[in-house]
Short mmCIF file of C-alpha atoms and ligand atoms in Angstrom, two decimals:
data_model
loop_
_atom_site.label_atom_id
_atom_site.label_comp_id
_atom_site.label_asym_id
_atom_site.label_seq_id
_atom_site.Cartn_x
_atom_site.Cartn_y
_atom_site.Cartn_z
CA MET A 1 11.70 -26.27 2.44
CA LYS A 2 8.05 -25.69 3.14
CA VAL A 3 8.76 -22.11 4.19
CA LYS A 4 10.83 -21.54 1.07
CA ASN A 5 7.98 -22.69 -1.14
CA SER A 6 5.41 -20.49 0.53
CA LYS A 7 7.80 -17.54 0.20
CA LEU A 8 8.12 -18.27 -3.52
CA ASP A 9 4.36 -18.44 -3.87
CA GLN A 10 4.08 -15.08 -2.11
CA ASN A 11 6.51 -13.57 -4.57
CA LEU A 12 4.52 -14.85 -7.51
CA MET A 13 1.31 -13.41 -6.16
CA PRO A 14 0.18 -10.01 -7.41
CA PHE A 15 1.23 -7.20 -5.11
CA SER A 16 -2.32 -6.58 -3.97
CA GLU A 17 -2.71 -10.10 -2.65
CA LYS A 18 0.26 -10.12 -0.30
CA LEU A 19 -0.83 -10.21 3.31
CA GLU A 20 2.54 -8.93 4.50
CA ASP A 21 2.06 -5.77 2.42
CA HIS A 22 -1.41 -5.24 3.84
CA LEU A 23 -0.01 -5.55 7.36
CA TRP A 24 2.86 -3.17 6.62
CA PHE A 25 0.63 -0.42 5.21
CA MET A 26 -1.91 -0.90 7.98
CA LYS A 27 0.92 -0.40 10.46
CA LEU A 28 1.77 2.89 8.72
CA SER A 29 -1.90 3.85 8.94
CA LEU A 30 -1.84 3.15 12.68
CA GLU A 31 1.17 5.47 12.99
CA GLN A 32 -0.86 8.16 11.25
CA ALA A 33 -3.73 7.54 13.65
CA ASP A 34 -1.27 8.09 16.50
CA LEU A 35 -0.48 11.53 15.09
CA ALA A 36 -4.20 12.32 15.18
CA TRP A 37 -4.34 11.22 18.82
CA LYS A 38 -1.53 13.65 19.67
CA LEU A 39 -3.81 16.42 18.39
CA GLN A 40 -6.69 15.03 20.50
CA GLU A 41 -8.40 13.97 17.29
CA VAL A 42 -10.15 10.59 17.09
CA PRO A 43 -7.23 8.38 16.01
CA ILE A 44 -7.92 7.36 12.43
CA GLY A 45 -5.11 7.12 9.88
CA ALA A 46 -4.97 6.38 6.15
CA VAL A 47 -2.39 5.57 3.51
CA ILE A 48 -2.76 5.43 -0.29
CA VAL A 49 -0.36 3.34 -2.35
CA ASP A 50 -0.09 2.87 -6.11
CA SER A 51 0.09 -0.47 -7.93
CA LYS A 52 3.83 -0.69 -7.34
CA GLY A 53 3.47 -0.11 -3.63
CA GLU A 54 4.72 3.47 -3.72
CA ILE A 55 3.14 5.62 -1.03
CA LEU A 56 1.16 8.54 -2.44
CA ALA A 57 -0.42 9.83 0.76
CA ARG A 58 -0.27 9.44 4.53
CA THR A 59 -2.96 11.31 6.41
CA HIS A 60 -4.93 11.33 9.61
CA ASN A 61 -8.22 12.63 10.87
CA LEU A 62 -8.18 16.45 11.24
CA LYS A 63 -11.87 17.12 11.78
CA GLU A 64 -11.44 19.15 14.98
CA THR A 65 -8.14 20.86 14.12
CA ALA A 66 -9.34 22.01 10.70
CA HIS A 67 -12.95 22.65 11.81
CA ASP A 68 -13.93 20.52 8.85
CA ALA A 69 -16.73 17.94 8.92
CA CYS A 70 -15.16 16.44 5.79
CA GLY A 71 -11.67 16.28 7.33
CA HIS A 72 -11.70 12.48 7.53
CA ALA A 73 -8.39 10.67 6.97
CA GLU A 74 -9.63 9.06 3.73
CA ILE A 75 -10.76 12.35 2.14
CA LEU A 76 -7.45 14.00 3.02
CA ALA A 77 -5.57 11.01 1.60
CA ILE A 78 -7.48 11.22 -1.68
CA GLN A 79 -6.69 14.93 -1.91
CA GLU A 80 -3.00 14.39 -1.16
CA ALA A 81 -2.61 11.51 -3.63
CA SER A 82 -4.47 13.42 -6.35
CA LYS A 83 -2.20 16.40 -5.83
CA LYS A 84 0.85 14.17 -6.11
CA LEU A 85 -0.35 12.51 -9.32
CA ASN A 86 -1.82 15.71 -10.68
CA SER A 87 -5.00 13.81 -11.39
CA TRP A 88 -8.25 13.07 -9.59
CA ARG A 89 -8.18 9.55 -11.04
CA LEU A 90 -6.54 7.14 -8.63
CA ASN A 91 -7.11 3.97 -10.67
CA ASP A 92 -5.09 0.96 -9.53
CA CYS A 93 -4.38 2.62 -6.20
CA ARG A 94 -5.32 1.21 -2.83
CA LEU A 95 -6.39 2.95 0.33
CA TYR A 96 -5.62 1.64 3.79
CA VAL A 97 -7.51 3.03 6.75
CA THR A 98 -7.64 2.00 10.39
CA LEU A 99 -11.44 2.27 10.68
CA GLU A 100 -14.20 1.21 8.32
CA PRO A 101 -14.99 4.18 6.04
CA CYS A 102 -18.20 6.13 6.56
CA PRO A 103 -20.67 6.49 3.63
CA MET A 104 -19.14 9.87 2.64
CA CYS A 105 -15.66 8.41 2.41
CA LEU A 106 -16.70 5.20 0.67
CA SER A 107 -18.49 7.33 -1.91
CA ALA A 108 -15.44 9.59 -2.34
CA ILE A 109 -13.23 6.51 -2.80
CA GLY A 110 -15.50 5.47 -5.66
CA GLN A 111 -15.40 8.97 -7.14
CA ALA A 112 -11.61 8.84 -7.09
CA ARG A 113 -11.70 5.45 -8.89
CA LEU A 114 -9.54 3.66 -6.36
CA SER A 115 -9.34 -0.08 -6.92
CA GLN A 116 -9.30 -1.39 -3.37
CA VAL A 117 -9.91 -0.41 0.23
CA ILE A 118 -8.40 -2.27 3.15
CA PHE A 119 -9.64 -1.26 6.56
CA GLY A 120 -8.90 -2.35 10.12
CA ALA A 121 -11.66 -2.07 12.70
CA TYR A 122 -15.33 -2.41 11.81
CA ASP A 123 -17.49 0.55 12.77
CA ARG A 124 -20.94 -0.76 13.61
CA LYS A 125 -22.33 2.73 14.23
CA GLY A 126 -20.74 4.69 11.40
CA GLY A 127 -19.20 2.37 8.81
CA ALA A 128 -20.85 2.36 5.39
CA ILE A 129 -20.93 -1.40 4.98
CA SER A 130 -21.90 -2.07 8.58
CA LEU A 131 -24.80 0.38 8.18
CA GLY A 132 -25.93 -1.30 4.96
CA TYR A 133 -24.52 1.05 2.32
CA PRO A 134 -22.24 -1.17 0.21
CA LEU A 135 -21.48 1.65 -2.21
CA HIS A 136 -18.38 -0.17 -3.53
CA ASN A 137 -20.55 -2.90 -4.95
CA ASP A 138 -23.64 -1.06 -6.23
CA GLN A 139 -24.45 -2.24 -9.76
CA ARG A 140 -26.03 1.14 -10.54
CA LEU A 141 -22.74 2.99 -10.08
CA ASN A 142 -20.16 3.03 -12.85
CA HIS A 143 -17.16 2.26 -10.67
CA ARG A 144 -16.92 -0.70 -8.37
CA PHE A 145 -14.02 -1.70 -6.17
CA SER A 146 -13.13 -4.31 -3.61
CA VAL A 147 -13.18 -3.82 0.14
CA MET A 148 -11.42 -5.95 2.70
CA GLY A 149 -12.11 -5.39 6.38
CA GLY A 150 -10.66 -6.64 9.62
CA VAL A 151 -6.94 -6.34 8.78
CA MET A 152 -5.20 -5.83 12.15
CA HIS A 153 -8.68 -5.48 13.58
CA PHE A 154 -7.49 -5.97 17.16
CA GLU A 155 -4.78 -3.27 17.03
CA CYS A 156 -7.02 -0.79 15.22
CA SER A 157 -10.01 -1.18 17.52
CA LYS A 158 -7.84 -1.17 20.64
CA GLN A 159 -6.27 2.15 19.62
CA LEU A 160 -9.73 3.68 19.29
CA SER A 161 -11.10 2.24 22.53
CA ASP A 162 -7.95 3.34 24.41
CA PHE A 163 -8.42 6.85 23.06
CA PHE A 164 -12.05 7.07 24.17
CA LYS A 165 -11.16 5.55 27.55
CA GLN A 166 -8.50 8.22 28.07
CA ARG A 167 -10.82 10.98 26.90
CA ARG A 168 -13.57 9.87 29.29
CA ALA A 169 -11.04 9.75 32.14
CA SER A 170 -9.72 13.24 31.40
CA HIS A 171 -13.26 14.61 31.26
CA GLY A 172 -13.86 13.24 34.76
CA SER A 173 -16.59 10.78 33.84
CA VAL A 174 -16.39 7.00 33.98
ZN1 ZN B 201 -15.40 9.20 6.55
#
């Protein structure tokens, strides 16, 4: 009975508040990150979904492959979703990404008017919020959005540390 009630409550909650949805889309983002790993790219994956939960973009880091400093998963996801909607405005859409966005990406997410970002692992050395650039919440900017970090933190950070471990091993250093 208790389970039934909590299920009902979940169904009454707005789509964006459902933890099971966050976990599902983060899992898809991790799959994207795996594709990056196969290309020997740092494994970072992103997914953009609209307010109904329809997937508009699935992308992964292509910085090395595309020789593009801006080839971060989030930027590519914004481009793909905008192409699909035929609009640069991604209002009411959400972006999932396995690693905390850098300042460039967090700024681009604001430019694209996304409503929410959900990320996995924190990035103490490169993440916008960790570095002290909370661009999603700057009163001087005309678009603000919510950010939630740490969703599937363990899985997301393990994937990255495993990748760097393997890369160090294949380069012959410890
Ligand atoms: Zn970035």
